[in-house]
C-alpha cells in the first residue's frame, strides 16, 4: 500500500513537473498570438476566385494586402489600418492593453468595391496628424475603382478622402507608395509603385534609359502640403518596371534620401541615388553585383551595427526540397542571358541581403546568413525583436494556391486544351463566345492547383552576421497565407509586437514578451519636426560600451505596409547608454549623454546644432589607394566565348574561365620588375617591361602570338638555364577542346638575353588541362624545377587530372612524374600548390589543394615526392582555390592560409551532411553523367531539378512521370543505390577558408573570420603590410561562372588580415583597408614601381586594377 501510494505520488509529481516545464517553456516563447476574441481585431482578407475575378486573369490576384500603423489621435497608442482586396478596408482604434475598437464607418472610411493593396501612413499636410494613403490596383475595365485614396485626418478620429483634390488619385494600378522628402523642403513627397496591367508590359530595359509609358514609376512633389505635382521625368525615375515594394533610405550616407525599388517578373530592381538637386541617378549595375528575380518585399537597416544601411530583399524560392523541386521548373540559360543582355542585369530567384560596403556598393551575403530561401515571401522586416542589441528579421510567406506547381500547370493546360478542343468540335463557328471564360469553369481549374499554408520565418541575429531560424522557438510558426506585416509597440511596454495581414484568416496580432525576460532593456527615440511628429529620414545613433547602433526612420517597410515611426533600440543587459546622437535631414543634430534605458524620448530639433559628422561613410582606406585610373598598363583581359554547359549540362560552374595568368620578373636585368599577363584562348599573352620613369612598354614578341590559340592559366619566371636571365613557363588550361589536344600543351619560353624569347620543348610533356605552376629547386642541385597542377579532364568533370613534375636537367625541362612522383597521376582537380620544408629536414616538400580534394601533403624523400596520409588533414576535402605560406605564429616553421569556396554560396556542406558529387554513365549512352547531391533536413537529394536532370539523363522521364514524384525521391531512389556505389564519388567536408598551423609534427586547422568566408579566395599575398614585424595576408576572389540556377559568387571585395605574430588575425575589410576588388578576381600580384609597392589585380574578362600600398 505504501509502495503503491509512493508510485502514485511519484507519477503525480512527474506529471506536475512535466506540466510545469511545459508551461514554463510556453511562457518563455518570445511571442504570443492573441486571438481576435481578445484583441477585437477581427479583420479577415477573404479571397475567392470567381468567373470574373481570378488568378487566371490577374497575376496579382493572390498577392494579398498590407497593414498600416497610425496614431490617429496622437494619444501615444498606435492604431491599425488593414487593406482588403475583395473586402472593405478596416480601421481599429487602440484602447490600451492590446484592446481595439473597429471605427471604420464612423471614421469615414468607405468601401466602393475597389481592390486595395498598400497602406502608407504619413502627415501629408504637416498639420501634426497622420493621414492614410491607400494604393489600389487590378480591375482593367474599371479605372474608377483603381483610383488611389488619400484620407486626410480631420483631427477628430474622422477622415475625409481628398485624393483628387491633392492630385494623387492615380488610377494606373499602384502596388504601394511611400512618402519621403527628396528635395529637403520640409514637406513629404510621394512615390507611386505603378505596375503594368500584366507581367509582359514592361518590355525590355536599357540601363538608365528613361521609359515614358504610362506605367512608369510616378514621383510627385509636395506643394507645401496643399497639393502634389508629378515630377517623374524631371527627376529621372520614369522607368517602367513591375514594382512590389520600395525602401526610401539614405544608402550612401550623404544626408539625402535614396530609393531601392524591388521589381517582380524579371524587371531589374532600381537603385536610385539622390543627386541633391531634385534628380536621381540609376545605379543598380554600379552598386549591386546581382539581384533577385522576383523581388517582393524590401527593408533597409543596419544589420551589423557599422552605421551603414544594408538592404534585405525577398524572392520566392522554397527552402524545403519537395516544394523547391515541385514548384519551380529549371531556369532556362537562354532566357537568363537574354534578361542580362536586355538590361535586366544578373537576377537569381533567391533573397538577397545586400551588405553595405561603405563606398556606394553592396555585397549579397544572403546565402551565408541562411536567409536566402524563405519560400514565396512577401513582407520582410528588420528589427531587434528580442532587445539584445542585434537586429533580427521576420519574413511572411505563402500563396493561396501554388500556381507554379509544374504538375498542376500541366493539368490546367490539359484541361483547358481539352475544353477548347471539344468546344471547337461542337461549335466550328466559335459558338458565340468572346473569351475562354465564357465556357471555362474557374472553380474546376482552381481546384487543380494545390493550396498549402506555410509557416512564416524568423531569424535571430546572434552577432557577426550569423543568424538562426527561430520561428518555432519564438512562437511565430503558425501556418498561413501571410502578406503585409508591420512591427509596432502596441502596448507601450518597450518591445516590438508584430501585426500581419492574412488571406482567408484572421490578422495576426503577436504580443512580444521581451519585457518579461531578463536582459531585455531598451531605448526608444522619436525625432520630432515642426509638426511634432517623427521626421522621416532622421537618424538616431546610440553608443554603449564601445558599441554603436543606428536607426533611420523611413516610411514603409516590407511590402504594402507601414511600421511604427520610432527608432527602437534593444540594449540587452545595459541599463543606460553613453550617448545618443539624433540627426535630422536638415543637418541639425542633438547629442544626449548618459541616457537611462527603458524609456521613450521625443527629441525636438528646435535647439539642435549644425552637425557634419554623422553622415560620414566611415571609410578609412588605411593601407591602399586605388590608382587604376593612373596606372600605365590599361588592359582588359578579354575572355573567349565558350559554353561549357553544352558538353556537360549539369556542371556546377564553367571550367573555361579561370584566367588571366599573371607573373612578375625582371627579364632584362635592369633591376625593375616586369609583368606577364596571359591571354584567354584566341588572345596572346604579353610581357610589359617596366621603364625607369614608371611606365611600361609592351614587348612585341611573335612567339607569344604564335601560341594565342591556347588558354594561359598560370605562369612563372625563373632562370631555367642558369644564364642569369629569367625564362618563362606558362601553363595551358581551359575546357574548350577535347582531352589530349595540343591546346593543353604547357610552354617553356627561353629568354634569349636580347629582349625576346624562344619557345623550347618540354620533354615528355603531357597535354593535360592545367591550373598552376610553381618553381623551386626541390632537389637541391642548383636547378629550378617545376610542379604543374592538372586542373580537369576536359568535358569529363569531375574526373581527376594528372599533375606533372618537370625536372630541370642542365637547362632542359623533362617530365619525370612517373619516375619521381607517380602519385601525381589522377591526383585530382588541382588548383594550387606550394613548396615548403614542412618537416624541417632541409628539403622542400609539397602541399597541393584543389576542387573536391583534401589538403594533400607530399614529402620529399631524396627527390622522390611521396604522398603522406596526415590524420589532421583527413577531413579537409573542399573546393580549395589557393594556398600561400608564411610563419604567422613566429615559431620558426611555415604555416599556411588556404582559400576555399567560402560559406556564402548556394552549396553548403558539413562533415555530417556533405555536399557531394557522383560521376558515371548512369544511362549507358557512352557518356559520363554528373549528379550533384545535397542534404535538405535529414534527406539526401539530387541538387538539380527534374527538368535539367532529365536533360542530362533523358531516361529519367520514362521512369519518373511527375515533378512531384521526383521532388519526393532521395538521390539513391532516383539513380539507384548500386549505380551510385560504383560511380566516382567525391564529398566536400568544408567550404571554409582556413589558417593551417604547422605545429612542428602535425597540422591544426583554424577557421578564419566571417569576413573571409563571404566569397571564394582565389589568390593570396603574404607579407608584412603594416610593418609591425608580423606577417599579414591579402586575400581576394570571386566566382562569376556558376551555372545560372546558382547565384554567382560575387560578394568578394578583398580582405586584409593583419597578423599579430601568434597566428591570430585582425580583419580589415575594404572600407578600412582601401583595397576594393569586386570583380572576378583570379590573381593578385605585388609589383615594385619607382620605389612604391603596387598590387595588380587580374580580373577575368575585365580590366586590370592597381592599388598602391601606402607607406
Short mmCIF file of C-alpha atoms in Angstrom, two decimals, residues 30 59 507 531 584 717 850 860 972 1018 1076 1107:
data_model
loop_
_atom_site.label_atom_id
_atom_site.label_comp_id
_atom_site.label_asym_id
_atom_site.label_seq_id
_atom_site.Cartn_x
_atom_site.Cartn_y
_atom_site.Cartn_z
CA UNK A 30 9.06 35.42 -27.24
CA UNK A 59 -1.37 37.78 -61.92
CA UNK A 507 -4.98 39.00 -38.91
CA UNK A 531 4.62 69.24 -36.88
CA UNK A 584 17.67 65.45 -38.88
CA UNK A 717 59.50 33.49 -64.33
CA UNK A 850 42.07 21.51 -55.37
CA UNK A 860 60.38 14.97 -50.34
CA UNK A 972 19.57 6.82 -54.28
CA UNK A 1018 41.38 32.67 -55.45
CA UNK A 1076 38.42 47.07 -53.20
CA UNK A 1107 46.40 49.58 -55.78
#
